[in-house]
Short mmCIF file of C-alpha atoms (C1' of nucleotides) in Angstrom, two decimals:
data_model
loop_
_atom_site.label_atom_id
_atom_site.label_comp_id
_atom_site.label_asym_id
_atom_site.label_seq_id
_atom_site.Cartn_x
_atom_site.Cartn_y
_atom_site.Cartn_z
CA MET A 1 -4.66 197.96 -145.79
CA ASP A 2 -2.68 197.63 -142.58
CA TYR A 3 -3.20 199.97 -139.68
CA ALA A 4 0.15 201.76 -139.86
CA THR A 5 -0.19 202.56 -143.55
CA ALA A 6 -3.72 203.87 -143.05
CA LYS A 7 -2.44 206.05 -140.26
CA ARG A 8 0.41 207.48 -142.32
CA ILE A 9 -1.75 208.23 -145.35
CA ASN A 10 -4.41 209.78 -143.15
CA GLN A 11 -1.80 211.94 -141.48
CA LEU A 12 -0.51 213.12 -144.84
CA LEU A 13 -3.96 213.79 -146.23
CA THR A 14 -5.03 215.81 -143.23
CA THR A 15 -1.95 217.96 -142.85
CA VAL A 16 -1.28 218.67 -146.49
CA TYR A 17 -4.08 221.10 -147.06
CA GLY A 18 -3.15 223.33 -144.16
CA ASP A 19 0.39 223.31 -145.42
CA ILE A 20 -0.68 224.38 -148.89
CA VAL A 21 -2.65 227.29 -147.49
CA ARG A 22 0.21 228.34 -145.24
CA VAL A 23 2.76 228.24 -148.03
CA GLU A 24 0.48 230.20 -150.36
CA GLU A 25 -0.12 232.82 -147.68
CA LEU A 26 3.61 233.11 -147.09
CA ALA A 27 4.31 233.44 -150.81
CA LEU A 28 1.74 236.24 -151.06
CA ARG A 29 3.33 238.18 -148.19
CA GLN A 30 6.67 238.00 -149.96
CA SER A 31 5.32 238.91 -153.40
CA GLN A 32 4.15 242.19 -154.86
CA PHE A 33 0.60 241.24 -153.80
CA LYS A 34 0.79 241.92 -150.09
CA ASP A 35 -2.72 243.27 -149.75
CA ILE A 36 -4.62 240.12 -150.68
CA SER A 37 -5.44 237.04 -148.59
CA ILE A 38 -5.45 233.47 -149.81
CA LYS A 39 -9.24 233.35 -149.55
CA GLU A 40 -9.46 236.37 -151.79
CA VAL A 41 -7.08 234.73 -154.25
CA HIS A 42 -9.38 231.72 -154.35
CA ALA A 43 -12.23 234.05 -155.19
CA VAL A 44 -10.12 235.53 -157.98
CA ASP A 45 -9.44 231.99 -159.15
CA VAL A 46 -13.13 231.15 -159.31
CA ILE A 47 -14.03 234.45 -160.96
CA SER A 48 -11.36 233.55 -163.55
CA MET A 49 -10.36 235.14 -166.79
CA TYR A 50 -13.05 235.06 -169.43
CA GLU A 51 -16.42 233.80 -168.24
CA HIS A 52 -17.87 236.77 -166.37
CA LYS A 53 -19.92 234.64 -164.00
CA THR A 54 -22.63 236.21 -161.89
CA THR A 55 -22.27 236.88 -158.17
CA SER A 56 -24.55 233.98 -157.25
CA GLN A 57 -22.63 231.56 -159.44
CA VAL A 58 -19.34 232.51 -157.87
CA ALA A 59 -20.80 232.39 -154.35
CA ARG A 60 -22.14 228.90 -155.00
CA GLU A 61 -18.79 227.66 -156.25
CA LEU A 62 -17.01 229.16 -153.25
CA ARG A 63 -19.74 227.76 -150.99
CA ILE A 64 -20.37 231.05 -149.26
CA THR A 65 -23.55 233.13 -149.16
CA PRO A 66 -24.09 235.91 -151.71
CA GLY A 67 -23.96 238.45 -148.90
CA THR A 68 -20.51 237.30 -147.86
CA LEU A 69 -19.32 237.43 -151.45
CA THR A 70 -20.61 240.98 -151.83
CA THR A 71 -18.36 242.24 -149.06
CA MET A 72 -15.44 240.22 -150.40
CA VAL A 73 -15.95 241.67 -153.86
CA ASN A 74 -16.14 245.16 -152.35
CA HIS A 75 -12.65 244.63 -150.96
CA LEU A 76 -11.34 243.15 -154.19
CA VAL A 77 -12.74 246.03 -156.19
CA ARG A 78 -11.23 248.58 -153.81
CA LYS A 79 -7.86 246.83 -154.14
CA ASP A 80 -8.19 246.73 -157.91
CA TYR A 81 -8.31 242.99 -158.52
CA VAL A 82 -11.94 242.60 -159.59
CA GLN A 83 -14.51 244.62 -161.50
CA ARG A 84 -18.27 244.50 -161.46
CA ILE A 85 -19.98 244.43 -164.81
CA ARG A 86 -23.71 245.06 -164.91
CA SER A 87 -25.47 242.73 -167.30
CA ASP A 88 -27.09 244.74 -170.07
CA ASP A 89 -29.67 242.16 -170.98
CA ASP A 90 -30.91 241.65 -167.41
CA ARG A 91 -29.84 244.45 -165.11
CA ARG A 92 -30.46 242.42 -161.94
CA PHE A 93 -27.31 240.40 -162.58
CA VAL A 94 -23.85 241.55 -161.64
CA ARG A 95 -21.14 239.82 -163.61
CA LEU A 96 -17.65 239.63 -162.20
CA GLY A 97 -14.39 240.08 -164.09
CA LEU A 98 -10.71 240.55 -163.31
CA THR A 99 -8.75 243.75 -163.73
CA ARG A 100 -5.21 243.72 -165.17
CA ARG A 101 -3.94 243.30 -161.61
CA GLY A 102 -6.48 240.53 -161.00
CA ARG A 103 -5.22 238.68 -164.07
CA LEU A 104 -1.67 239.00 -162.82
CA ILE A 105 -2.44 237.34 -159.49
CA TYR A 106 -4.62 234.77 -161.24
CA ARG A 107 -1.68 233.66 -163.36
CA ALA A 108 0.75 233.70 -160.44
CA HIS A 109 -1.58 231.49 -158.45
CA GLU A 110 -2.13 229.16 -161.39
CA SER A 111 1.61 228.81 -161.83
CA PHE A 112 2.13 227.98 -158.17
CA HIS A 113 -0.44 225.22 -158.39
CA ARG A 114 1.08 223.90 -161.56
CA LYS A 115 4.45 223.61 -159.82
CA MET A 116 2.81 222.00 -156.85
CA VAL A 117 1.09 219.32 -158.88
CA GLU A 118 4.28 218.66 -160.77
CA SER A 119 6.19 218.11 -157.56
CA PHE A 120 3.37 215.87 -156.39
CA ALA A 121 3.70 213.67 -159.47
CA LYS A 122 7.43 213.88 -159.73
CA ASP A 123 9.08 210.99 -161.61
CA MET A 124 5.80 209.24 -162.20
CA ASP A 125 4.71 207.63 -165.42
CA ASP A 126 1.24 207.69 -166.93
CA GLU A 127 0.18 204.51 -165.24
CA GLN A 128 1.17 205.77 -161.82
CA LEU A 129 -0.56 209.08 -162.45
CA GLN A 130 -3.69 207.18 -163.24
CA ILE A 131 -3.52 205.35 -159.92
CA ILE A 132 -3.28 208.65 -158.11
CA GLU A 133 -6.15 210.17 -159.98
CA LYS A 134 -8.17 207.05 -159.26
CA ALA A 135 -7.47 207.36 -155.54
CA LEU A 136 -8.58 210.98 -155.51
CA LEU A 137 -11.71 210.10 -157.44
CA ASN A 138 -12.44 207.31 -154.94
CA LEU A 139 -12.18 209.83 -152.15
CA GLU A 140 -14.49 212.25 -153.94
CA ALA A 141 -17.01 209.51 -154.49
CA PHE A 142 -16.91 208.59 -150.80
CA LEU A 143 -17.51 212.21 -149.81
CA GLU A 144 -20.14 212.68 -152.46
CA PHE A 145 -21.95 209.66 -151.03
CA ALA A 146 -21.82 211.16 -147.54
CA ASP A 147 -23.13 214.55 -148.71
CA PRO A 148 -24.81 214.53 -152.10
CA THR A 149 -25.26 218.32 -152.19
CA PRO A 150 -24.37 219.35 -155.75
CA LYS A 151 -21.19 221.36 -156.13
CA LYS A 152 -22.17 223.87 -158.81
CA MET B 1 2.75 215.52 -167.30
CA ASP B 2 0.27 216.89 -169.82
CA TYR B 3 -1.72 220.01 -169.13
CA ALA B 4 -5.15 218.39 -168.86
CA THR B 5 -3.99 215.80 -166.33
CA ALA B 6 -2.28 218.44 -164.22
CA LYS B 7 -5.48 220.45 -164.29
CA ARG B 8 -7.65 217.51 -163.22
CA ILE B 9 -5.34 216.46 -160.39
CA ASN B 10 -5.04 220.05 -159.20
CA GLN B 11 -8.80 220.40 -159.23
CA LEU B 12 -9.20 217.23 -157.16
CA LEU B 13 -6.50 218.20 -154.70
CA THR B 14 -7.92 221.64 -154.11
CA THR B 15 -11.57 220.68 -153.70
CA VAL B 16 -11.12 217.54 -151.67
CA TYR B 17 -10.17 219.17 -148.41
CA GLY B 18 -13.17 221.48 -148.33
CA ASP B 19 -15.34 218.47 -149.06
CA ILE B 20 -13.85 216.52 -146.16
CA VAL B 21 -14.53 219.39 -143.77
CA ARG B 22 -18.05 219.81 -145.05
CA VAL B 23 -18.88 216.12 -144.73
CA GLU B 24 -17.42 215.96 -141.24
CA GLU B 25 -19.40 219.01 -140.18
CA LEU B 26 -22.57 217.45 -141.59
CA ALA B 27 -21.90 214.16 -139.82
CA LEU B 28 -21.46 216.00 -136.52
CA ARG B 29 -24.77 217.81 -136.89
CA GLN B 30 -26.51 214.49 -137.42
CA SER B 31 -24.74 212.70 -134.58
CA GLN B 32 -25.16 212.90 -130.82
CA PHE B 33 -22.38 215.52 -130.79
CA LYS B 34 -24.27 218.52 -132.08
CA ASP B 35 -22.54 221.07 -129.87
CA ILE B 36 -19.03 220.70 -131.27
CA SER B 37 -17.47 222.15 -134.42
CA ILE B 38 -15.03 220.41 -136.70
CA LYS B 39 -12.24 222.70 -135.55
CA GLU B 40 -12.93 221.72 -131.99
CA VAL B 41 -12.87 218.06 -133.00
CA HIS B 42 -9.44 218.60 -134.51
CA ALA B 43 -8.33 220.08 -131.22
CA VAL B 44 -9.67 216.98 -129.46
CA ASP B 45 -7.78 214.89 -132.00
CA VAL B 46 -4.50 216.65 -131.24
CA ILE B 47 -5.06 216.57 -127.49
CA SER B 48 -5.58 212.83 -127.96
CA MET B 49 -6.01 210.02 -125.52
CA TYR B 50 -2.99 209.42 -123.35
CA GLU B 51 -0.23 211.98 -123.68
CA HIS B 52 -1.51 214.94 -121.65
CA LYS B 53 0.32 217.52 -123.76
CA THR B 54 0.67 221.08 -122.52
CA THR B 55 -1.39 223.98 -123.87
CA SER B 56 1.58 225.38 -125.82
CA GLN B 57 2.35 222.02 -127.41
CA VAL B 58 -1.21 221.60 -128.58
CA ALA B 59 -1.37 225.20 -129.82
CA ARG B 60 1.81 224.70 -131.82
CA GLU B 61 0.49 221.53 -133.43
CA LEU B 62 -2.78 223.22 -134.31
CA ARG B 63 -0.84 226.25 -135.49
CA ILE B 64 -2.89 228.69 -133.48
CA THR B 65 -1.77 231.05 -130.72
CA PRO B 66 -1.96 229.99 -127.07
CA GLY B 67 -4.56 232.70 -126.46
CA THR B 68 -6.82 231.27 -129.12
CA LEU B 69 -6.40 227.77 -127.73
CA THR B 70 -7.28 228.99 -124.23
CA THR B 71 -10.71 230.19 -125.38
CA MET B 72 -11.20 227.00 -127.41
CA VAL B 73 -10.33 224.86 -124.39
CA ASN B 74 -12.70 226.95 -122.25
CA HIS B 75 -15.51 225.96 -124.61
CA LEU B 76 -14.43 222.33 -124.73
CA VAL B 77 -14.26 222.16 -120.95
CA ARG B 78 -17.69 223.76 -120.61
CA LYS B 79 -19.09 221.22 -123.06
CA ASP B 80 -17.38 218.37 -121.21
CA TYR B 81 -14.97 217.14 -123.88
CA VAL B 82 -11.67 218.26 -122.36
CA GLN B 83 -10.19 218.62 -118.91
CA ARG B 84 -7.33 220.75 -117.66
CA ILE B 85 -4.76 219.05 -115.48
CA ARG B 86 -2.32 221.23 -113.57
CA SER B 87 1.18 219.83 -113.65
CA ASP B 88 2.33 219.04 -110.13
CA ASP B 89 6.03 219.19 -110.85
CA ASP B 90 5.86 222.62 -112.52
CA ARG B 91 2.67 224.44 -111.76
CA ARG B 92 3.03 226.84 -114.71
CA PHE B 93 2.07 224.07 -117.11
CA VAL B 94 -1.47 223.10 -117.91
CA ARG B 95 -1.80 219.63 -119.36
CA LEU B 96 -4.81 218.75 -121.45
CA GLY B 97 -6.76 215.52 -121.39
CA LEU B 98 -10.05 214.15 -122.69
CA THR B 99 -13.13 213.40 -120.66
CA ARG B 100 -15.21 210.29 -121.28
CA ARG B 101 -17.25 212.31 -123.77
CA GLY B 102 -14.04 213.59 -125.37
CA ARG B 103 -12.79 210.06 -125.83
CA LEU B 104 -16.09 209.12 -127.48
CA ILE B 105 -15.84 211.86 -130.10
CA TYR B 106 -12.13 211.11 -130.53
CA ARG B 107 -12.92 207.54 -131.48
CA ALA B 108 -15.83 208.50 -133.72
CA HIS B 109 -13.62 210.93 -135.59
CA GLU B 110 -10.83 208.38 -135.86
CA SER B 111 -13.24 205.85 -137.29
CA PHE B 112 -14.53 208.31 -139.90
CA HIS B 113 -10.99 208.96 -141.05
CA ARG B 114 -10.21 205.29 -141.18
CA LYS B 115 -13.21 204.75 -143.46
CA MET B 116 -12.20 207.71 -145.57
CA VAL B 117 -8.68 206.45 -146.12
CA GLU B 118 -9.98 203.01 -146.91
CA SER B 119 -12.29 204.41 -149.56
CA PHE B 120 -9.39 206.41 -150.89
CA ALA B 121 -7.27 203.31 -151.32
CA LYS B 122 -10.07 201.05 -152.41
CA ASP B 123 -9.00 198.00 -154.44
CA MET B 124 -5.35 198.98 -154.36
CA ASP B 125 -2.47 196.64 -153.72
CA ASP B 126 0.63 197.40 -151.70
CA GLU B 127 2.57 198.67 -154.66
CA GLN B 128 -0.13 201.10 -155.62
CA LEU B 129 -0.44 202.28 -152.03
CA GLN B 130 3.24 202.98 -152.03
CA ILE B 131 2.90 205.16 -155.13
CA ILE B 132 0.21 207.20 -153.44
CA GLU B 133 2.19 207.62 -150.29
CA LYS B 134 5.17 208.65 -152.38
CA ALA B 135 3.13 211.31 -154.14
CA LEU B 136 1.92 212.74 -150.85
CA LEU B 137 5.45 212.75 -149.49
CA ASN B 138 6.64 214.54 -152.64
CA LEU B 139 4.01 217.19 -152.04
CA GLU B 140 5.03 217.56 -148.41
CA ALA B 141 8.66 217.95 -149.41
CA PHE B 142 7.72 220.64 -151.92
CA LEU B 143 5.80 222.54 -149.27
CA GLU B 144 8.48 222.01 -146.68
CA PHE B 145 10.96 223.52 -149.10
CA ALA B 146 8.75 226.56 -149.62
CA ASP B 147 8.27 227.09 -145.87
CA PRO B 148 10.79 225.32 -143.65
CA THR B 149 9.03 226.32 -140.42
CA PRO B 150 9.11 223.21 -138.23
CA LYS B 151 5.75 221.54 -137.62
CA LYS B 152 6.06 220.49 -134.00
"C1'" DT C 1 16.48 237.35 -102.62
"C1'" DC C 2 14.74 239.13 -106.53
"C1'" DA C 3 15.05 240.00 -111.60
"C1'" DA C 4 14.38 237.49 -115.76
"C1'" DA C 5 12.23 233.90 -118.09
"C1'" DT C 6 8.40 230.88 -118.99
"C1'" DA C 7 3.38 229.20 -119.37
"C1'" DG C 8 -0.96 230.39 -119.55
"C1'" DT C 9 -4.95 233.65 -119.50
"C1'" DT C 10 -7.56 237.90 -120.31
"C1'" DC C 11 -8.97 241.51 -123.08
"C1'" DC C 12 -9.68 243.99 -127.17
"C1'" DA C 13 -9.79 244.99 -132.02
"C1'" DA C 14 -10.16 243.15 -136.65
"C1'" DC C 15 -12.26 240.20 -139.60
"C1'" DA C 16 -15.34 236.57 -141.77
"C1'" DT C 17 -19.60 234.84 -141.96
"C1'" DC C 18 -24.63 234.08 -142.05
"C1'" DA C 19 -29.58 235.13 -141.94
"C1'" DA C 20 -32.96 238.28 -142.72
"C1'" DA C 21 -34.57 242.58 -144.38
"C1'" DA C 22 -34.19 245.94 -147.95
"C1'" DT C 23 -33.50 247.35 -152.75
"C1'" DA C 24 -33.61 246.90 -157.69
"C1'" DA C 25 -35.05 244.80 -161.83
"C1'" DT C 26 -37.74 241.64 -164.53
"C1'" DA C 27 -41.49 238.39 -165.81
"C1'" DG C 28 -46.06 236.98 -166.09
"C1'" DC C 29 -50.68 237.62 -166.26
"C1'" DA C 30 -55.33 239.78 -165.76
"C1'" DT D 1 -50.70 248.35 -169.65
"C1'" DG D 2 -50.37 247.94 -164.67
"C1'" DC D 3 -49.84 245.13 -160.82
"C1'" DT D 4 -47.81 241.21 -158.29
"C1'" DA D 5 -44.64 237.65 -157.69
"C1'" DT D 6 -40.11 236.29 -158.50
"C1'" DT D 7 -35.19 236.81 -158.87
"C1'" DA D 8 -30.45 238.91 -157.98
"C1'" DT D 9 -27.88 241.57 -155.21
"C1'" DT D 10 -26.77 244.50 -151.30
"C1'" DT D 11 -27.22 246.10 -146.60
"C1'" DT D 12 -27.58 245.36 -141.80
"C1'" DG D 13 -27.03 243.29 -137.36
"C1'" DA D 14 -25.43 239.54 -134.71
"C1'" DT D 15 -22.12 235.91 -133.83
"C1'" DG D 16 -17.85 233.52 -133.69
"C1'" DT D 17 -12.81 233.12 -134.63
"C1'" DT D 18 -8.42 234.85 -134.32
"C1'" DG D 19 -4.06 237.27 -133.14
"C1'" DG D 20 -1.47 240.39 -130.32
"C1'" DA D 21 -0.49 242.87 -126.19
"C1'" DA D 22 -0.90 243.25 -121.44
"C1'" DC D 23 -1.28 240.70 -117.33
"C1'" DT D 24 -0.85 236.83 -113.64
"C1'" DA D 25 1.36 232.90 -111.69
"C1'" DT D 26 5.27 230.19 -111.22
"C1'" DT D 27 10.02 228.84 -111.60
"C1'" DT D 28 14.95 229.61 -112.51
"C1'" DG D 29 19.31 231.28 -111.70
"C1'" DA D 30 22.66 234.83 -110.60
#
DNA sequence: TCAAATAGTTCCAACATCAAAATAATAGCA
DNA sequence: TGCTATTATTTTGATGTTGGAACTATTTGA
C-alpha cells in the first residue's frame, strides 16, 4: 500500500469514531431524551431487551469496573431507563432490565446505527460488503494479537 | 443489505475504536513512555512536527476547549514532550512544538498506526482498497450531514 | 488614546472512574 | 447444622478530565 493511501485511510479510521459519538450526542440533545448521555445509551444497549444480564456481565462488556457501573445504573434507574431485578435463585446477583422508556431509547439508538451502517455500505454489492467485513476482521485480529484479553 | 450483515458490520465498527485505544494504552505502558496517556499522545499527534500551530488551532482540532488544552499542555511541558513558543509577531499567540522526546513518541505512534492500517488492508489490491476508502468516505458524509459543524 | 476584540490562562464545579473496604448472600465442609 | 471461604454488589475516598466563566496580556482600530 502506498504512503498516501495509508495516510488517508488512517485519517478516516481515527476521526470517524469521534464523529459518530459527536453526532449521537447531538441527536440525543435534540430528541425527547435530553437527560441521557451517549455513554449511558451504550450501557442501555449492552443491557439490551431480553437477557437480563447481571451487573458484572454488563460491566465486563462495557469494560468498566462493577463499582462504576453501579453508579451509572443508579442514574439510569433514577431517570427511568433501567430497572434492577434481584435474582430469586441466587439473591447475590442483580439482573438488569430496561423500562418502557429504556426500550424506547434502545430502539432509537439501534435505528440510528442501522442507518449509519447502511450509509457506510451504500451502493455496494455482496462481494464488496465482504471485502469490508474482511478488512474490519483483519483489524480486529491485529488488535486481538496485540492484547489478547478476552472481550466477554 | 441483509439484517445479519448489517448487525455484524455495526458490531465491528462500534467495538473497533475502543479496542484501538485499549491496545495503544497497553503499548504505552509497556514502552519507555509510561508517563503519557493516549489522549496526550493524540495531542502530540495534532501538534505534530513542523507546523507550530497555535493553542486555539490545536484545541479546535482536538475538539476540546482552550482551557482544557492549556492544562494538558502544562502536563506535556512538565513531562518534556511539548514546548510553548511565543509568537514574536503577535505576542498573544502561543505556538506549540514538540521536544526531542515529543518527536520520539510522535514517530512511535505514527508507526503503530501505519502497522494497524497495513493489517487492516492486508492482502488487498488497489481496487479493494478503493472500496474500503469509499465506504469510510460514505460514513463521513453521513455524519457530516447529521452535524455540519466544520472540523478545522 | 483608549475601548473593543482576540488569545490564552486560571479557577472552580461537575462528572467519570478506579481501587479498596464494606455488605449481603451462598456454598462447602467438618 | 454451624462456621468459613467465596462470590456479587455497593459504598467510599481519591484522582483525573472537562467545560465555562472570569481574568490577564496584547493588539487593533476608531
